[in-house]
Short mmCIF file of C-alpha atoms in Angstrom, two decimals:
data_model
loop_
_atom_site.label_atom_id
_atom_site.label_comp_id
_atom_site.label_asym_id
_atom_site.label_seq_id
_atom_site.Cartn_x
_atom_site.Cartn_y
_atom_site.Cartn_z
CA MET A 1 -128.22 120.78 40.78
CA SER A 2 -128.71 123.26 43.60
CA GLU A 3 -132.15 124.57 44.51
CA VAL A 4 -133.12 128.24 44.77
CA PRO A 5 -134.58 129.15 48.18
CA VAL A 6 -137.56 131.49 48.47
CA ILE A 7 -139.58 132.91 51.32
CA ILE A 8 -143.22 131.96 50.78
CA GLY A 9 -144.95 132.89 54.03
CA VAL A 10 -144.59 135.04 57.13
CA GLY A 11 -146.63 135.36 60.30
CA ASP A 12 -146.74 137.77 63.25
CA VAL A 13 -148.61 137.47 66.53
CA LYS A 14 -149.19 140.02 69.29
CA ASN A 15 -151.05 139.15 72.49
CA ARG A 16 -151.81 142.48 74.14
CA ASP A 17 -153.94 140.90 76.87
CA VAL A 18 -151.24 140.16 79.44
CA ASN A 19 -153.79 138.44 81.68
CA ASN A 20 -154.56 135.94 78.91
CA ALA A 21 -151.26 134.25 79.57
CA LYS A 22 -150.39 132.40 76.38
CA GLU A 23 -146.99 130.77 76.66
CA PRO A 24 -144.26 131.37 74.04
CA ALA A 25 -144.88 127.99 72.38
CA THR A 26 -148.53 128.88 71.81
CA LEU A 27 -147.65 132.26 70.31
CA MET A 28 -145.05 130.67 68.03
CA LEU A 29 -147.50 128.01 66.92
CA GLU A 30 -150.04 130.71 66.04
CA ALA A 31 -147.37 132.59 64.06
CA ILE A 32 -146.44 129.43 62.13
CA GLU A 33 -150.09 128.72 61.28
CA ILE A 34 -150.50 132.31 60.03
CA ALA A 35 -147.34 131.96 57.92
CA LEU A 36 -148.67 128.73 56.38
CA LYS A 37 -151.94 130.42 55.46
CA ASP A 38 -150.03 133.44 54.15
CA ALA A 39 -148.11 131.13 51.81
CA SER A 40 -151.19 129.41 50.40
CA SER A 41 -154.63 128.70 51.77
CA LYS A 42 -155.25 126.18 48.97
CA ALA A 43 -152.04 124.22 49.53
CA PHE A 44 -152.14 124.60 53.32
CA SER A 45 -152.27 120.87 54.14
CA ASP A 46 -149.67 119.82 51.56
CA LEU A 47 -147.32 122.61 52.61
CA LYS A 48 -147.71 121.77 56.29
CA SER A 49 -147.03 118.08 55.72
CA SER A 50 -143.85 119.01 53.80
CA ILE A 51 -142.22 120.74 56.79
CA ASP A 52 -138.99 118.89 57.54
CA SER A 53 -136.96 121.59 59.30
CA ILE A 54 -137.69 123.81 62.29
CA ASP A 55 -135.36 126.34 63.91
CA VAL A 56 -136.37 128.18 67.06
CA VAL A 57 -134.73 131.26 68.57
CA LYS A 58 -134.18 130.56 72.25
CA THR A 59 -136.79 132.32 74.38
CA TRP A 60 -135.98 134.20 77.57
CA THR A 61 -139.47 133.59 78.93
CA TRP A 62 -139.66 129.88 79.72
CA PRO A 63 -137.24 126.94 80.06
CA TYR A 64 -138.51 124.26 77.66
CA PRO A 65 -136.98 120.78 77.59
CA ASP A 66 -137.36 120.57 73.76
CA LEU A 67 -139.18 123.52 72.21
CA PRO A 68 -138.55 122.60 68.52
CA GLY A 69 -139.85 119.10 69.28
CA LEU A 70 -142.88 120.47 71.12
CA LEU A 71 -143.78 122.74 68.19
CA SER A 72 -143.32 119.87 65.73
CA GLU A 73 -145.72 117.71 67.74
CA ARG A 74 -148.33 120.43 68.07
CA LEU A 75 -148.11 121.07 64.33
CA GLY A 76 -148.50 117.35 63.71
CA VAL A 77 -145.31 117.13 61.63
CA GLN A 78 -143.02 115.31 64.08
CA ASP A 79 -142.68 112.31 61.77
CA SER A 80 -141.45 114.37 58.80
CA ILE A 81 -138.90 116.48 60.72
CA LYS A 82 -135.29 115.86 59.66
CA TRP A 83 -133.79 118.93 61.32
CA LYS A 84 -134.66 120.74 64.51
CA HIS A 85 -132.52 123.28 66.32
CA TYR A 86 -132.86 125.49 69.39
CA SER A 87 -130.46 128.43 69.17
CA GLU A 88 -128.56 130.39 71.76
CA HIS A 89 -129.89 133.73 72.93
CA GLY A 90 -129.09 136.75 70.77
CA GLY A 91 -130.50 139.36 68.46
CA ASN A 92 -128.38 137.92 65.64
CA GLN A 93 -130.04 134.51 65.90
CA PRO A 94 -133.09 135.08 63.64
CA GLY A 95 -130.81 136.14 60.79
CA LYS A 96 -128.35 133.34 61.48
CA LEU A 97 -131.05 130.66 61.56
CA PHE A 98 -132.65 132.07 58.41
CA ASP A 99 -129.35 132.00 56.51
CA GLU A 100 -128.60 128.44 57.59
CA ALA A 101 -132.11 127.25 56.67
CA ALA A 102 -131.77 128.87 53.23
CA LYS A 103 -128.51 126.98 52.72
CA ARG A 104 -130.21 123.68 53.57
CA ILE A 105 -132.95 124.44 51.05
CA ALA A 106 -130.32 125.31 48.43
CA THR A 107 -128.40 122.06 48.95
CA GLY A 108 -131.54 119.93 48.93
CA GLU A 109 -131.17 118.87 52.57
CA SER A 110 -134.53 120.42 53.37
CA LYS A 111 -137.80 120.86 51.47
CA VAL A 112 -139.76 123.26 53.72
CA ALA A 113 -138.12 125.08 56.63
CA VAL A 114 -139.73 127.00 59.48
CA ILE A 115 -137.90 129.65 61.52
CA THR A 116 -139.73 131.00 64.55
CA GLY A 117 -139.29 132.75 67.88
CA GLY A 118 -141.32 134.50 70.52
CA GLU A 119 -141.59 135.87 74.04
CA ALA A 120 -144.36 136.14 76.63
CA LEU A 121 -142.55 138.06 79.36
CA ALA A 122 -145.43 140.54 79.66
CA SER A 123 -147.83 137.77 80.66
CA LEU A 124 -145.20 136.04 82.78
CA SER A 125 -144.58 139.27 84.69
CA ALA A 126 -148.33 139.70 85.23
CA CYS A 127 -148.59 136.14 86.53
CA ALA A 128 -145.63 136.66 88.85
CA ALA A 129 -147.23 139.82 90.25
CA ALA A 130 -150.43 137.84 90.85
CA LYS A 131 -148.40 135.04 92.47
CA LYS A 132 -149.38 132.57 89.74
CA LEU A 133 -146.10 130.87 88.93
CA PRO A 134 -146.03 128.75 86.93
CA PRO A 135 -148.82 130.29 84.83
CA PRO A 136 -151.83 127.96 84.56
CA GLY A 137 -151.70 125.62 81.59
CA TRP A 138 -148.12 126.34 80.55
CA THR A 139 -145.78 123.52 79.54
CA LYS A 140 -143.95 121.95 82.46
CA PRO A 141 -140.59 123.77 82.68
CA SER A 142 -137.28 121.97 82.37
CA SER A 143 -136.03 123.76 85.49
CA ALA A 144 -137.57 125.50 88.48
CA VAL A 145 -139.12 128.90 87.80
CA ASP A 146 -139.38 130.94 90.99
CA SER A 147 -139.25 134.40 89.44
CA VAL A 148 -139.39 136.19 86.11
CA PHE A 149 -136.10 135.62 84.32
CA THR A 150 -134.80 138.50 82.24
CA PRO A 151 -131.67 139.10 80.15
CA THR A 152 -130.54 141.83 82.57
CA GLY A 153 -130.88 139.54 85.56
CA ARG A 154 -129.06 136.55 84.15
CA ASP A 155 -126.16 134.77 85.79
CA LEU A 156 -122.94 136.31 84.50
CA GLY A 157 -121.00 133.11 85.13
CA ASN A 158 -117.61 132.82 86.79
CA ASN A 159 -115.17 135.07 84.96
CA LEU A 160 -113.45 138.43 85.11
CA GLY A 161 -116.61 140.25 84.06
CA ALA A 162 -118.72 138.54 86.70
CA ILE A 163 -116.18 139.30 89.41
CA ASN A 164 -116.47 142.99 88.50
CA GLN A 165 -120.26 142.75 88.04
CA ILE A 166 -120.01 143.73 84.36
CA GLY A 167 -121.46 141.61 81.58
CA ALA A 168 -125.20 142.16 81.14
CA PRO A 169 -126.41 143.91 77.96
CA ILE A 170 -127.28 147.02 79.99
CA HIS A 171 -123.55 147.25 80.84
CA ILE A 172 -121.82 146.30 77.60
CA TYR A 173 -123.69 148.51 75.12
CA PRO A 174 -123.24 151.69 77.19
CA LEU A 175 -119.51 150.92 77.40
CA TYR A 176 -119.42 150.94 73.61
CA GLU A 177 -121.58 154.05 73.35
CA ASN A 178 -119.29 156.08 75.61
CA ALA A 179 -116.16 154.91 73.79
CA PHE A 180 -117.74 155.60 70.38
CA ARG A 181 -118.75 159.09 71.52
CA ALA A 182 -115.28 159.92 72.85
CA HIS A 183 -113.59 158.49 69.75
CA ARG A 184 -115.59 160.90 67.58
CA GLY A 185 -114.98 163.86 69.90
CA GLN A 186 -118.71 164.13 70.55
CA SER A 187 -120.08 165.90 73.63
CA LEU A 188 -122.40 164.17 76.08
CA LYS A 189 -125.22 166.49 75.04
CA ALA A 190 -124.72 165.87 71.33
CA ASN A 191 -124.52 162.13 71.93
CA ASN A 192 -127.77 162.13 73.88
CA GLU A 193 -129.50 164.11 71.14
CA GLU A 194 -128.21 161.74 68.46
CA SER A 195 -129.47 158.65 70.30
CA ALA A 196 -132.79 160.31 71.13
CA ASN A 197 -133.33 161.38 67.51
CA LEU A 198 -132.46 157.89 66.27
CA TYR A 199 -134.95 156.22 68.59
CA ALA A 200 -137.58 158.86 67.86
CA GLU A 201 -137.33 157.79 64.21
CA PHE A 202 -137.85 154.17 65.25
CA SER A 203 -140.73 155.13 67.54
CA ALA A 204 -142.43 156.99 64.69
CA ILE A 205 -142.38 153.77 62.68
CA ALA A 206 -143.36 151.42 65.49
CA CYS A 207 -146.40 153.40 66.57
CA THR A 208 -147.98 152.85 63.14
CA GLN A 209 -147.32 149.10 62.92
CA ASP A 210 -150.04 146.60 63.80
CA TYR A 211 -147.65 144.09 65.34
CA ALA A 212 -145.40 146.50 67.23
CA TRP A 213 -145.78 146.27 71.00
CA SER A 214 -145.76 150.09 71.15
CA GLN A 215 -148.40 150.55 68.44
CA GLY A 216 -150.13 153.89 68.96
CA GLN A 217 -147.53 155.03 71.52
CA GLN A 218 -145.09 157.43 69.89
CA HIS A 219 -142.24 158.96 71.89
CA ASP A 220 -140.51 162.09 70.61
CA SER A 221 -136.79 162.74 70.97
CA GLN A 222 -137.23 164.99 74.00
CA THR A 223 -139.15 162.31 75.89
CA ILE A 224 -136.63 159.63 74.95
CA GLY A 225 -133.57 161.71 75.81
CA THR A 226 -134.80 163.30 79.06
CA VAL A 227 -134.37 161.47 82.35
CA SER A 228 -137.63 161.54 84.29
CA ALA A 229 -139.66 159.53 86.78
CA ARG A 230 -140.96 157.38 83.90
CA ASN A 231 -137.63 157.34 82.05
CA ARG A 232 -135.03 156.70 84.71
CA MET A 233 -131.35 156.33 83.95
CA ILE A 234 -130.35 152.68 83.67
CA CYS A 235 -126.63 152.83 82.80
CA THR A 236 -125.10 156.01 81.43
CA PRO A 237 -125.74 157.29 78.85
CA TYR A 238 -128.96 155.30 78.33
CA PRO A 239 -132.22 156.14 80.12
CA LEU A 240 -134.95 153.50 80.10
CA LEU A 241 -136.38 154.36 76.66
CA MET A 242 -132.97 153.76 75.05
CA ASN A 243 -132.80 150.22 76.47
CA ALA A 244 -134.07 146.99 74.95
CA PHE A 245 -137.65 146.31 76.02
CA ASN A 246 -138.22 142.64 76.70
CA THR A 247 -141.57 142.64 78.49
CA VAL A 248 -143.71 141.80 75.47
CA ASN A 249 -145.97 139.04 74.15
CA LEU A 250 -144.83 138.69 70.54
CA ALA A 251 -143.95 135.92 68.11
CA GLY A 252 -143.02 135.61 64.45
CA ALA A 253 -142.42 132.90 61.88
CA VAL A 254 -140.96 132.59 58.37
CA ILE A 255 -141.41 129.71 55.93
CA LEU A 256 -138.79 128.88 53.30
CA THR A 257 -138.90 126.41 50.46
CA SER A 258 -137.35 125.97 47.02
CA VAL A 259 -138.61 127.39 43.75
CA SER A 260 -139.25 123.86 42.48
CA HIS A 261 -141.32 122.85 45.51
CA ALA A 262 -143.21 126.15 45.51
CA LYS A 263 -144.17 125.42 41.90
CA HIS A 264 -145.14 121.86 42.84
CA LEU A 265 -147.46 123.19 45.56
CA GLY A 266 -148.94 125.76 43.19
CA ILE A 267 -147.83 128.74 45.29
CA ALA A 268 -148.08 131.88 43.20
CA GLU A 269 -144.78 133.39 42.10
CA SER A 270 -145.99 136.76 43.37
CA GLN A 271 -145.68 135.24 46.84
CA TRP A 272 -141.98 134.43 46.48
CA ILE A 273 -139.19 136.53 47.97
CA TYR A 274 -135.63 135.58 47.04
CA PRO A 275 -133.01 135.83 49.82
CA LEU A 276 -129.78 137.00 48.17
CA GLY A 277 -127.28 135.98 50.83
CA GLY A 278 -126.13 136.26 54.40
CA ALA A 279 -123.03 136.24 56.54
CA GLY A 280 -122.07 136.34 60.19
CA THR A 281 -119.13 136.53 62.55
CA SER A 282 -118.81 137.18 66.27
CA ASP A 283 -116.71 139.34 68.54
CA ALA A 284 -114.95 137.72 71.50
CA SER A 285 -117.49 136.64 74.12
CA GLU A 286 -115.06 137.90 76.78
CA PHE A 287 -115.69 141.57 76.04
CA TRP A 288 -112.51 142.65 77.81
CA LEU A 289 -110.46 140.86 75.13
CA ARG A 290 -111.89 142.89 72.24
CA PRO A 291 -109.46 145.27 70.49
CA ASP A 292 -111.43 148.44 71.27
CA PHE A 293 -114.88 149.67 72.27
CA HIS A 294 -115.52 152.27 69.59
CA SER A 295 -115.97 149.78 66.75
CA SER A 296 -117.18 146.24 66.07
CA PRO A 297 -115.03 144.24 63.65
CA SER A 298 -117.77 141.59 63.73
CA ILE A 299 -120.46 143.97 62.48
CA GLU A 300 -118.14 145.45 59.86
CA ARG A 301 -117.00 142.08 58.48
CA SER A 302 -120.49 140.57 58.57
CA LEU A 303 -121.98 143.46 56.60
CA ARG A 304 -119.14 143.44 54.09
CA ALA A 305 -119.36 139.68 53.60
CA ALA A 306 -123.16 139.74 53.27
CA LEU A 307 -122.95 142.41 50.58
CA ASP A 308 -120.18 140.51 48.78
CA VAL A 309 -121.99 137.16 48.73
CA SER A 310 -125.17 138.91 47.59
CA GLU A 311 -123.23 140.74 44.85
CA THR A 312 -124.77 143.94 46.18
CA LYS A 313 -123.42 147.39 47.01
CA VAL A 314 -124.61 149.81 49.68
CA ALA A 315 -125.83 152.12 46.92
CA ASP A 316 -128.18 149.34 45.73
CA LEU A 317 -130.02 149.14 49.05
CA ASP A 318 -133.47 150.73 49.10
CA LEU A 319 -134.41 149.81 52.66
CA ILE A 320 -132.04 149.25 55.56
CA ASP A 321 -133.47 147.77 58.75
CA ILE A 322 -130.83 147.30 61.44
CA TYR A 323 -131.30 145.46 64.72
CA SER A 324 -131.44 148.09 67.43
CA CYS A 325 -131.49 146.66 70.95
CA PHE A 326 -129.49 149.71 72.07
CA PRO A 327 -128.60 152.84 70.04
CA ILE A 328 -124.94 151.92 69.63
CA VAL A 329 -125.72 148.90 67.43
CA PRO A 330 -127.34 150.75 64.50
CA LYS A 331 -124.78 153.53 64.96
CA LEU A 332 -121.87 151.14 64.46
CA ALA A 333 -123.62 149.45 61.55
CA ALA A 334 -124.42 152.79 59.89
CA THR A 335 -120.80 153.87 60.28
CA ALA A 336 -119.61 150.60 58.74
CA LEU A 337 -121.95 151.16 55.77
CA GLY A 338 -120.98 154.81 55.39
CA LEU A 339 -124.50 156.02 56.18
CA PRO A 340 -125.69 158.84 58.47
CA VAL A 341 -126.95 157.73 61.87
CA VAL A 342 -130.07 159.89 61.63
CA GLY A 343 -131.76 161.59 58.71
CA GLY A 344 -130.34 161.22 55.24
CA ASP A 345 -132.11 160.08 52.10
CA ARG A 346 -132.04 156.45 53.26
CA PRO A 347 -132.72 156.36 56.99
CA LEU A 348 -131.96 153.25 59.02
CA THR A 349 -135.68 152.68 59.33
CA LEU A 350 -137.74 153.95 56.43
CA LEU A 351 -140.34 156.55 57.42
CA GLU A 352 -143.35 156.20 55.14
CA LEU A 353 -145.97 157.48 57.58
CA ALA A 354 -144.97 160.94 58.81
CA GLN A 355 -146.52 162.55 61.84
CA GLY A 356 -145.68 165.61 63.93
CA GLN A 357 -144.39 169.16 63.56
CA CYS A 358 -142.91 170.00 60.20
CA VAL A 359 -141.78 172.67 57.74
CA VAL A 360 -142.91 173.13 54.13
CA GLU A 361 -140.03 172.46 51.73
CA THR A 362 -142.06 173.21 48.60
CA TYR A 363 -145.68 173.07 47.50
CA THR A 364 -148.22 173.64 44.75
CA VAL A 365 -151.99 174.00 44.54
CA GLU A 366 -154.15 172.21 41.99
CA PHE A 367 -157.27 174.09 40.80
CA ASN A 368 -160.67 173.07 39.44
CA ARG A 369 -161.77 174.21 35.99
CA ASP A 370 -163.90 176.91 37.60
CA GLY A 371 -160.84 178.43 39.25
CA THR A 372 -161.48 177.20 42.79
CA PRO A 373 -158.66 175.42 44.64
CA LEU A 374 -158.96 171.63 44.50
CA CYS A 375 -155.97 170.20 46.35
CA GLY A 376 -152.78 171.32 48.05
CA HIS A 377 -149.67 169.23 47.41
CA ILE A 378 -146.90 169.56 49.99
CA VAL A 379 -143.33 168.29 50.24
CA GLY A 380 -142.11 168.86 53.78
CA ARG A 381 -139.56 167.94 56.39
CA LEU A 382 -140.20 166.77 59.93
CA LYS A 383 -138.71 169.12 62.51
CA ARG A 384 -137.46 166.36 64.77
CA ASP A 385 -135.16 164.72 62.24
CA GLY A 386 -135.39 166.57 58.91
CA LYS A 387 -136.92 163.58 57.18
CA ARG A 388 -138.91 164.30 54.03
CA PHE A 389 -142.59 163.46 53.53
CA LEU A 390 -145.39 164.01 51.00
CA ALA A 391 -148.87 165.22 51.95
CA ASN A 392 -152.08 166.89 50.80
CA HIS A 393 -153.87 169.74 52.54
CA GLY A 394 -155.61 168.59 55.70
CA ASP A 395 -158.23 171.31 56.09
CA GLU A 396 -159.89 174.06 54.08
CA ASN A 397 -158.10 176.87 55.92
CA THR A 398 -154.73 175.46 54.90
CA LEU A 399 -155.85 175.06 51.28
CA ARG A 400 -157.14 178.64 51.25
CA GLN A 401 -153.86 180.07 52.59
CA MET A 402 -151.84 178.07 50.08
CA ALA A 403 -154.04 179.19 47.19
CA GLU A 404 -154.18 182.89 48.09
CA GLY A 405 -150.42 183.38 47.87
CA ALA A 406 -150.59 186.29 50.30
CA GLY A 407 -147.49 185.15 52.17
CA GLU A 408 -144.54 182.82 51.66
CA ILE A 409 -145.54 179.20 52.20
CA VAL A 410 -142.09 177.66 51.75
CA GLY A 411 -140.42 177.46 55.15
CA LYS A 412 -143.68 177.85 57.03
CA SER A 413 -144.30 175.54 59.98
CA GLY A 414 -147.24 173.20 60.32
CA TRP A 415 -148.34 169.71 61.26
CA VAL A 416 -148.52 166.44 59.36
CA TRP A 417 -150.53 163.32 60.22
CA GLN A 418 -151.94 160.24 58.53
CA ASP A 419 -155.30 160.08 56.76
CA GLU A 420 -157.50 157.52 58.54
CA LYS A 421 -159.48 156.91 55.35
CA MET A 422 -156.58 156.31 52.96
CA ASN A 423 -153.63 154.22 54.11
CA GLY A 424 -150.26 155.92 53.52
CA ARG A 425 -151.67 159.35 52.65
CA GLY A 426 -150.26 162.28 54.60
CA LEU A 427 -152.31 165.33 55.54
CA PHE A 428 -150.86 168.77 56.32
CA ALA A 429 -152.23 171.80 58.14
CA PHE A 430 -150.81 175.05 59.46
CA ASP A 431 -152.84 174.76 62.67
CA LYS A 432 -152.37 171.81 65.00
CA PRO A 433 -155.26 169.33 64.58
CA ALA A 434 -157.09 168.06 67.64
CA ARG A 435 -155.84 164.49 67.07
CA LEU A 436 -152.25 165.60 67.67
#
């Protein structure tokens, strides 16, 4: 009888102190420990001793001789490990490793599986600038490290692409973006605005997230789309802020087990998340052999297969979170799913915490029994992307104007931000608050 896999714990780590140079293995280990505690503080020891599978996404930061083995040893579970795997590089790898681990749980090959990954390029860069390579205390590398290694500076190999100096991510994704734009008959200006609006939506989400590297640093579409001294053009049509940002100190971990083992450990059912299914394919690694550059058969087939195996339709999806190393990737995925690239009722990244300039779509005012206004309720749209939000009045002047009814409120411009005292609550005012 097959087992039913469930996610029981997750962990995130962010090391913002680049001078406190924790290596990727340390960050991953911290993320795994957090995920174990997230699953169950009571069953922590029993859960930890049950780990028999560990998959690690290959890190760009540091060449380890055996990173899965190193993590197993530091966790103290090396004797129980039946499966360990170190993946290739790639943004698809976390999903791929997760799907494969879930299959092993389902077939009974594994009891508790860990999937983890992390980077410490921010600290490595700081150490390189301070001429401290290798960083003090880091694991002995499997090969010489004389400089900071990055995806954009990697060896392209010995092939047609390398001969023509084309093959890094900063080359390939712009090639697709330009072909996709031309295929749709889109102007350069419209294409830039589309990409800038898309990434402004992502930035609005990231700036509110505790474990985002850019927490508290929101970029609007104009900043993202305008070439400047701080946003130089990398490869057309992508300025710096439309490129993948690798110089971070981040790690994450997920723990999977079966329903039966979760019950055995006494992990509350409220902690379980059921993965429905997954799928994956790949385009030709020799990009010049691909049929065209305005579509991705791999993305299209992977999405279709994942929906099929999950017995799910696009209309059933409440939240869609698409990997977005460069704008073209979520654009191609959105097109394959029949969804708008920006805006729409189900954006590619769900905006729950609105902030910025906006317009009132509709409103009402709630009154006290004595006839004085109590609360203003606003439904509005953000100006930058038309996305809808809910909010209450943010100051007494706004409440007074809404209650008086002296002028039309619908269509009037204002500002929305997040209440610091109540998580998730939006506040609206006609006048720009000092915090914005």
